[in-house]
Short mmCIF file of C-alpha atoms in Angstrom, two decimals:
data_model
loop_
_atom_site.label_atom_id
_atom_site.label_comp_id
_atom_site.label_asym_id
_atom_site.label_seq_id
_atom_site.Cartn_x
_atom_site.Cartn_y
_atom_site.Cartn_z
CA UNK A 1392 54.99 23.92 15.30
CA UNK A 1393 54.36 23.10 11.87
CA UNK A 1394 52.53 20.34 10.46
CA UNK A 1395 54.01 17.35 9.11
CA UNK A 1396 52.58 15.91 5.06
CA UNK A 1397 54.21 12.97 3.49
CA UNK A 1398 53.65 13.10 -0.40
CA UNK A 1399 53.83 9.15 -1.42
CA UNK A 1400 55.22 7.69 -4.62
CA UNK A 1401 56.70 10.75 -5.85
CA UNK A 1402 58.19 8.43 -8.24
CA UNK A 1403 59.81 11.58 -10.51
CA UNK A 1404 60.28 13.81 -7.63
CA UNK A 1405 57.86 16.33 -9.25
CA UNK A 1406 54.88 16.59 -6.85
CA UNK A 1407 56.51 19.90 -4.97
CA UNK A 1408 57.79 21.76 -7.99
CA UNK A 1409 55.23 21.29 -10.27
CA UNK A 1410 52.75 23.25 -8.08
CA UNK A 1411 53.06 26.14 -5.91
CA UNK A 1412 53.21 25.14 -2.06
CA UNK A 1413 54.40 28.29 -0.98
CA UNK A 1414 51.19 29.30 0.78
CA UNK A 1415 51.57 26.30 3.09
CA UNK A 1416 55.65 27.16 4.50
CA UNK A 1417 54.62 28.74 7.21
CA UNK A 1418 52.61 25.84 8.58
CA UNK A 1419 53.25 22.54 6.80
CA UNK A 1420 56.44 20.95 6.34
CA UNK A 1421 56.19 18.70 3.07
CA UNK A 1422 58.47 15.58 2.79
CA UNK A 1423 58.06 13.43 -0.82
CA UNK A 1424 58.76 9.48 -0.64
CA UNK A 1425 60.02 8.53 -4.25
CA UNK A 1426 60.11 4.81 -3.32
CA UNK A 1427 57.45 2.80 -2.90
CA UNK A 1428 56.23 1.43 0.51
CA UNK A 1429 55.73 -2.25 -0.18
CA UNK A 1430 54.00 -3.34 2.86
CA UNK A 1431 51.15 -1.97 5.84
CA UNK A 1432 54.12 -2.12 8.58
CA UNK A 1433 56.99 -0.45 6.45
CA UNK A 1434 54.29 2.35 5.60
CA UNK A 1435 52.67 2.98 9.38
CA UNK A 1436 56.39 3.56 10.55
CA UNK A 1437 56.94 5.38 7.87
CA UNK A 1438 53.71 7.71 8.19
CA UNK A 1439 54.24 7.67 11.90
CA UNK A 1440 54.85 10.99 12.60
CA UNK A 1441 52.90 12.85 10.06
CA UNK A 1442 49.77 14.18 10.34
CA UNK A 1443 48.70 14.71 6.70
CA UNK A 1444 49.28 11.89 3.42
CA UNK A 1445 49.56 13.01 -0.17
CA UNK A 1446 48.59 9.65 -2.03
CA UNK A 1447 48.46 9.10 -5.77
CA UNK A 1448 45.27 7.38 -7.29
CA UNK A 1449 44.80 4.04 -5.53
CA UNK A 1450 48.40 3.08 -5.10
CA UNK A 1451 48.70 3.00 -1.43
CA UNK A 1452 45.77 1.27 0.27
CA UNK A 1453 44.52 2.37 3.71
CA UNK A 1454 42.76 0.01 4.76
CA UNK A 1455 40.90 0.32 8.67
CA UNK A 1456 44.43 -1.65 9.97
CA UNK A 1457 46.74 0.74 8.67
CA UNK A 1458 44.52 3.60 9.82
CA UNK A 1459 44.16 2.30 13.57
CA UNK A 1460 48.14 2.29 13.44
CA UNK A 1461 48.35 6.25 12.61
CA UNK A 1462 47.05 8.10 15.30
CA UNK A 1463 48.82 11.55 14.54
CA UNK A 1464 47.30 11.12 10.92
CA UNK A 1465 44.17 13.91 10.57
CA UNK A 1466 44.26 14.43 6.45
CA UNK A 1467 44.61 11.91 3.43
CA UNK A 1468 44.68 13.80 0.05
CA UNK A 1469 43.82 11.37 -2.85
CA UNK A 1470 44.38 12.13 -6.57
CA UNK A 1471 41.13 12.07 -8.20
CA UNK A 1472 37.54 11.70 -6.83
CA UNK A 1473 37.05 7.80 -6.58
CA UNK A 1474 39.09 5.60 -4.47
CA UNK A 1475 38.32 2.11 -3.68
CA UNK A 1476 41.08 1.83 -1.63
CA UNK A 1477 40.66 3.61 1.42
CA UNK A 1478 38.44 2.71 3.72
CA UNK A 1479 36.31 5.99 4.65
CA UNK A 1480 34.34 4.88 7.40
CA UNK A 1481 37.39 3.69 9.46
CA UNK A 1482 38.97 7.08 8.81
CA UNK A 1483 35.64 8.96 9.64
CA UNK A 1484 36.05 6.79 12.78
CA UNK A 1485 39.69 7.85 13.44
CA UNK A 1486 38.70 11.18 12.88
CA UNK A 1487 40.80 11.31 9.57
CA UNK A 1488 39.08 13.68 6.64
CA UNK A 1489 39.65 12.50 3.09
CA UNK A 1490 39.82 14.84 0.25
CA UNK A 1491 40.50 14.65 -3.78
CA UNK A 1492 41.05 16.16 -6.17
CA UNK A 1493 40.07 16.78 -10.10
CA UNK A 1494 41.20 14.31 -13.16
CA UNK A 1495 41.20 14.89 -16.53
CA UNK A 1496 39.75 11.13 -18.31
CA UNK A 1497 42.11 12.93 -21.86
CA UNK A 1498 45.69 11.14 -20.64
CA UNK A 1499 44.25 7.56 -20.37
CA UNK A 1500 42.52 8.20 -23.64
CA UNK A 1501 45.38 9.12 -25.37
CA UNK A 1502 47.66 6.59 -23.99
CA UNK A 1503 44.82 3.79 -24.57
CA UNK A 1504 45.59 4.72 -28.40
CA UNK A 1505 49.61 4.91 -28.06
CA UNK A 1506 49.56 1.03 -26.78
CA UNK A 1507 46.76 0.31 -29.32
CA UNK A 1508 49.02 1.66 -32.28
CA UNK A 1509 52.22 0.63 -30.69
CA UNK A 1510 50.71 -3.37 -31.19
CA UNK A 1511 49.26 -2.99 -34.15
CA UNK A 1512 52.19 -1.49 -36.04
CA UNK A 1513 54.65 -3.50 -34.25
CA UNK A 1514 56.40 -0.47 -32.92
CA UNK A 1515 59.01 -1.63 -29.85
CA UNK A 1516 60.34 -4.73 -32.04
CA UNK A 1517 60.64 -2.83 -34.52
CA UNK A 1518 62.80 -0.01 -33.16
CA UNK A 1519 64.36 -2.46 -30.68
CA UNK A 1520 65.58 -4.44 -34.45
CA UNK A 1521 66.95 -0.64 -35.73
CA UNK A 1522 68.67 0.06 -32.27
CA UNK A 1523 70.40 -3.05 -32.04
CA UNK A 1524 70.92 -4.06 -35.51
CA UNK A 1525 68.30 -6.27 -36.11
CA UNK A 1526 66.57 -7.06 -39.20
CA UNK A 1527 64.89 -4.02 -41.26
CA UNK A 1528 61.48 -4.57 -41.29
CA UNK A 1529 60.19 -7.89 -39.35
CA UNK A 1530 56.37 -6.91 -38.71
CA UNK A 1531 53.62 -6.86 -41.08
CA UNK A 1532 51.46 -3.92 -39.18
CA UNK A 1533 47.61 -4.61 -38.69
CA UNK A 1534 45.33 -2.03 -40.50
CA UNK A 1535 43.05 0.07 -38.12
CA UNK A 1536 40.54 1.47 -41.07
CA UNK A 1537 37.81 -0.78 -41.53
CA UNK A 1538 38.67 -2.80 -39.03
CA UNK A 1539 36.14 -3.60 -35.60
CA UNK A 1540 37.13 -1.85 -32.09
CA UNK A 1541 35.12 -3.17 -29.09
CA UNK A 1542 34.95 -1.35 -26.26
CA UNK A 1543 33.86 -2.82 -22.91
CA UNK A 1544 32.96 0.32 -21.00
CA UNK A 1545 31.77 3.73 -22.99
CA UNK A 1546 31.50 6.13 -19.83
CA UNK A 1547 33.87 9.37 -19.76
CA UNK A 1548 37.28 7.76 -21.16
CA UNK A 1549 35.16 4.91 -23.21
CA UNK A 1550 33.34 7.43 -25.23
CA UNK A 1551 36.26 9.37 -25.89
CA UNK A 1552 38.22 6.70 -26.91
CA UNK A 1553 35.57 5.73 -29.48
CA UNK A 1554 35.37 8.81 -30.86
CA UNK A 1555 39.01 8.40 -32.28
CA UNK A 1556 38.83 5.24 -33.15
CA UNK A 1557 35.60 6.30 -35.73
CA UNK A 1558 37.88 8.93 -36.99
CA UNK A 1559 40.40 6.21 -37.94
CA UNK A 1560 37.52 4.40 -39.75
CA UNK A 1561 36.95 2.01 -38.00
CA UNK A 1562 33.52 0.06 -36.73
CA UNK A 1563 32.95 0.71 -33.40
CA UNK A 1564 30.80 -1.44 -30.94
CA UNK A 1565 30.32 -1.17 -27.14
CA UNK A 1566 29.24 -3.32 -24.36
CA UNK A 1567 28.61 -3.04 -20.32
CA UNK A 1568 26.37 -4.27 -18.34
CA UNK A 1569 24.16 -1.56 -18.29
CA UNK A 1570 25.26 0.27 -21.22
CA UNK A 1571 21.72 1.70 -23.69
CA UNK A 1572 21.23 1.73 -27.05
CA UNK A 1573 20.34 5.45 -25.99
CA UNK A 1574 23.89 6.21 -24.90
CA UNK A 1575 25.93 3.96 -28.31
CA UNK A 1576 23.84 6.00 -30.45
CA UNK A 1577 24.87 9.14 -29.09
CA UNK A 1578 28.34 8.02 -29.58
CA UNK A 1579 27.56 6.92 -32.80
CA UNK A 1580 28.70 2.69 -32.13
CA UNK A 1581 26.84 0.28 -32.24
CA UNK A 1582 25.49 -1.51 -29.32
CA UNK A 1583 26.97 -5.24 -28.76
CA UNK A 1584 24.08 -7.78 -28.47
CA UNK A 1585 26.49 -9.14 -25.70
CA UNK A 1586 29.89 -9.66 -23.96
CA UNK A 1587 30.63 -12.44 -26.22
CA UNK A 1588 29.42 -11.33 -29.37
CA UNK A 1589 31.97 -7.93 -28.83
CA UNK A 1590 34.68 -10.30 -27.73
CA UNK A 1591 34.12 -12.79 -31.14
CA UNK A 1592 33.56 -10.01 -33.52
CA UNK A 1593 35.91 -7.62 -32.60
CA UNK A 1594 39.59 -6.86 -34.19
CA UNK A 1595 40.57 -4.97 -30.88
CA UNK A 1596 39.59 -4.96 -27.66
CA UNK A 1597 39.75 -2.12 -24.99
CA UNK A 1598 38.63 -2.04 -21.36
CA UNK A 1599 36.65 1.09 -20.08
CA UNK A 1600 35.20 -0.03 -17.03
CA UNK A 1601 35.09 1.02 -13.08
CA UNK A 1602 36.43 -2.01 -11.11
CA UNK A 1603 33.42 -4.11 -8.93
CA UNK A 1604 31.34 -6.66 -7.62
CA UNK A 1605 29.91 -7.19 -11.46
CA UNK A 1606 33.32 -6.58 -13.62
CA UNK A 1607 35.59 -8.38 -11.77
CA UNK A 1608 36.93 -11.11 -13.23
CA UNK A 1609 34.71 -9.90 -16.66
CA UNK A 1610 37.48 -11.82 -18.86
CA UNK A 1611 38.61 -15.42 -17.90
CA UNK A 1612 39.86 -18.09 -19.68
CA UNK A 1613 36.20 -18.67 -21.39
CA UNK A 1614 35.93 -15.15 -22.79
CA UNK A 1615 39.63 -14.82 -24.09
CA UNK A 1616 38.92 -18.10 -26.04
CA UNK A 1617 36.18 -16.17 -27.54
CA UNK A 1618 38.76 -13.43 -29.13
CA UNK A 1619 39.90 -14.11 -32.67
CA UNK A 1620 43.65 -15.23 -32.71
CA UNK A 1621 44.46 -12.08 -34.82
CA UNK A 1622 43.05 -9.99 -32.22
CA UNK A 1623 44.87 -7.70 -29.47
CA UNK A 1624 43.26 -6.56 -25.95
CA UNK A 1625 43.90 -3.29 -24.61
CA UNK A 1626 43.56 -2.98 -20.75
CA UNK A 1627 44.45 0.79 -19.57
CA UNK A 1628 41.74 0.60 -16.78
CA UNK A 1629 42.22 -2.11 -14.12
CA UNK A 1630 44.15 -5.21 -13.59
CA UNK A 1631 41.14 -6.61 -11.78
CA UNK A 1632 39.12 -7.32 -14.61
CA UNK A 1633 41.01 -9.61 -16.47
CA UNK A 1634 41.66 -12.87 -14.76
CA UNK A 1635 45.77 -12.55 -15.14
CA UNK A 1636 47.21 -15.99 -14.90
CA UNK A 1637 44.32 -16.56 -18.53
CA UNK A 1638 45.49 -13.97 -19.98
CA UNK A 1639 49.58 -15.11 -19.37
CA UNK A 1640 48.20 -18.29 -20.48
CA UNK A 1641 46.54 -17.08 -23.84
CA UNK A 1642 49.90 -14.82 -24.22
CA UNK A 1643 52.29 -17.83 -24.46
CA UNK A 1644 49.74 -19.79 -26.35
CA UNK A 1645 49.20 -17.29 -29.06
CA UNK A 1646 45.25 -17.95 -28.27
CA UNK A 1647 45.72 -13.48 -29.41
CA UNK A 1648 47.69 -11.91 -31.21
CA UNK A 1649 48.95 -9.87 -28.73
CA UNK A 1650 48.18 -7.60 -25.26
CA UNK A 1651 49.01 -4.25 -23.69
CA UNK A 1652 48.48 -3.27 -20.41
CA UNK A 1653 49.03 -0.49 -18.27
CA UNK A 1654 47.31 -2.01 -15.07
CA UNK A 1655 48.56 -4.67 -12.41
CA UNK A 1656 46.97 -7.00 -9.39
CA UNK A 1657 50.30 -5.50 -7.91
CA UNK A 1658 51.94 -2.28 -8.03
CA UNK A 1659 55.00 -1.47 -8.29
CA UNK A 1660 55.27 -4.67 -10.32
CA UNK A 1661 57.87 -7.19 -8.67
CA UNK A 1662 61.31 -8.02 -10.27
CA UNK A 1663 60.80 -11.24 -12.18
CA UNK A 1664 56.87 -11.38 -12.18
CA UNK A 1665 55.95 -12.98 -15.40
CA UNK A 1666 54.06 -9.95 -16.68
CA UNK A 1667 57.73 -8.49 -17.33
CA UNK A 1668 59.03 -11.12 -19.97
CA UNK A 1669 55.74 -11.82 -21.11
CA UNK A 1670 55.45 -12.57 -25.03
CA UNK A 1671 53.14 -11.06 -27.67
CA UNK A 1672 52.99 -8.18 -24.67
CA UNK A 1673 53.56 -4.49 -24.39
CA UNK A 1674 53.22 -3.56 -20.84
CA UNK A 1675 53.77 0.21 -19.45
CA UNK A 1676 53.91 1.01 -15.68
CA UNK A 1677 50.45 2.75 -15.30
CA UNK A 1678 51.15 5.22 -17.06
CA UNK A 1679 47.25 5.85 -18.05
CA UNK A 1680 47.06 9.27 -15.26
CA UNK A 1681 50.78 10.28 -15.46
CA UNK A 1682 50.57 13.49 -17.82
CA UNK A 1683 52.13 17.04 -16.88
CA UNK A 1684 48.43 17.98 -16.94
CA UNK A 1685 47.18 15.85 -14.44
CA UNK A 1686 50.17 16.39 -12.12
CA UNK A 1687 49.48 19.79 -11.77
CA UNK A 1688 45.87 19.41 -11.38
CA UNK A 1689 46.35 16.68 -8.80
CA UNK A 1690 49.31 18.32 -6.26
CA UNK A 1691 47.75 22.20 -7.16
CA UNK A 1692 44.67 20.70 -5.75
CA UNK A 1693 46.12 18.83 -2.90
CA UNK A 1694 47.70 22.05 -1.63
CA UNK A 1695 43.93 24.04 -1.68
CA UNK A 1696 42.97 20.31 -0.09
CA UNK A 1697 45.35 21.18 2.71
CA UNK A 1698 44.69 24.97 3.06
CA UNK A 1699 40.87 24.47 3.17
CA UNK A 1700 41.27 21.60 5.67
CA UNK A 1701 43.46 24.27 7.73
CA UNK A 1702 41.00 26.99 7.74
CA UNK A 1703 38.21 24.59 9.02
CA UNK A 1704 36.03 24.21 5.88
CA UNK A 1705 37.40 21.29 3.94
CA UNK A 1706 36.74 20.62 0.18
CA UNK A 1707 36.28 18.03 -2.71
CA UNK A 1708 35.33 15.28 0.42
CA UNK A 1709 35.09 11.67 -0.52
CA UNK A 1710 32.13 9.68 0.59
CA UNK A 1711 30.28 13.24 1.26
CA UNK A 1712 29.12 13.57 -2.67
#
């Protein structure tokens, strides 16, 4: 009898032709959900009768309740090698093994830069005007050269995304909490003096931080203030670490020129939640790790997850280092 593997939010029905499962048809039968489960009882009926979970990034949490609830369950394969969201010692205890799988920090990078340029040059107005017969030329596009990029978080996607903006020409400066002036100057930024110096200095703003105990929350309603009214914030890394409802607030105020985000508190996000209509906002629906690259790495991987798991000698653990 063969096994049973869910693959959840296979939003573009991709995740079983854009790697090879073949190796697994014998003994796995693979079902893909391309709607999202919104709640912990939809998903344990759902997941009832499987015995191994494809999930994507930290989507789907799993949480000790939902794991209690899934007693057939014996494998959770998570895209990438971090996840917050599941809770590991309550699947230990259930006797549930919990794999990952590789990520490449390039897609994030590059679509950090795509929302960056798309607010500074004004680009969905602009071709919304010229689809729709709107006025030829309405924006006045802000200049990157010579202008200041602060990054809060230069780790793996951080560093990379300063590296592009130097080769724009523009100033770059960094800030975390335990950032070094060892690490900026190997970068080539400069080294913020603080949180609030970056944020009062800086033309742009981009987040490049893991989500925790010390960054949530990191911009409030007192930090935003800080940010020029010319200048735009860039949030491709987590919802959590902006304090939302300031950041509608400093939207509709004009305290910034302008936001984009790819992140949200919750995701999918709902019909009529204010980040949708939004002004002075370009929102995309976390798109950051959704690349033909990564897709392949993450559901190649997931089906070596699944054959080592099989054969007894499971690989790319989380929680085992």
């Amino acid at each position: 009898m063969r096994l049973r593997c869910a693959v959840l939010d296979d939003f573009q029905n991709i995740a079983t032709t854009v790697a090879d499962w073949s190796s697994l048809q014998d003994r796995v039968e693979v079902t893909s959900f391309t709607e999202h489960f919104a709640g912990e009882d939809e998903l344990a009926v759902a997941l009832a009768d499987f015995d191994i979970v494809v999930t994507l990034r930290e989507r789907v949490p799993f949480p000790a309740s939902l794991l209690d609830r899934l007693p057939r369950l014996r494998l959770i394969v998570a895209s990438g090698m971090r996840n917050s969201v599941i809770d590991l010692a309550a699947a230990e205890r259930n006797g549930v093994t919990v794999c990952g799988t590789q990520s490449s920090p390039t897609p994030p990078v590059e679509l950090t830069w795509a929302l960056l340029l798309g607010l500074a040059r004004g680009i969905v107005p602009e071709n919304n005007a010229l689809r729709t017969g709107g006025p030829w030329q309405s924006t006045v596009g802000a200049d990157l050269h010579g202008r200041r990029l602060g990054l809060l978080g230069l780790g793996k996607i951080g560093g990379r995304v300063a590296r592009v903006g130097l080769a724009f020409g523009m100033e770059v400066t960094a800030w975390s909490p335990h950032l070094t002036k060892d690490r900026t100057d190997e970068a080539g930024v400069e080294l913020a003096a603080s949180k609030e110096e970056l944020l009062r200095t800086s033309d742009f703003v981009s987040l490049h931080l893991v989500l925790g105990d010390t960054t949530r929350g990191l911009l409030g309603a007192p930090e935003l203030a800080l940010m020029k009214p010319t200048a735009y914030l860039v949030n491709t890394s987590r919802a959590g670490l902006v304090d939302q409802d300031a950041l509608l607030t400093a939207l509709h105020e004009g305290r910034i020129a302008g936001a984009a985000v790819d992140v949200f508190d919750t995701e999918p996000l709902p019909a009529g939640h204010p980040m949708r209509t939004a002004p002075r906002l370009l929102a995309t629906p976390h798109l950051g790790y959704v690349s033909e690259l990564n897709y392949r790495t993450y559901y190649t991987q997931a089906v070596e997850d699944i054959e080592a798991y099989l054969s007894g000698t499971p690989v790319r653990r989380l929680g085992r280092g």
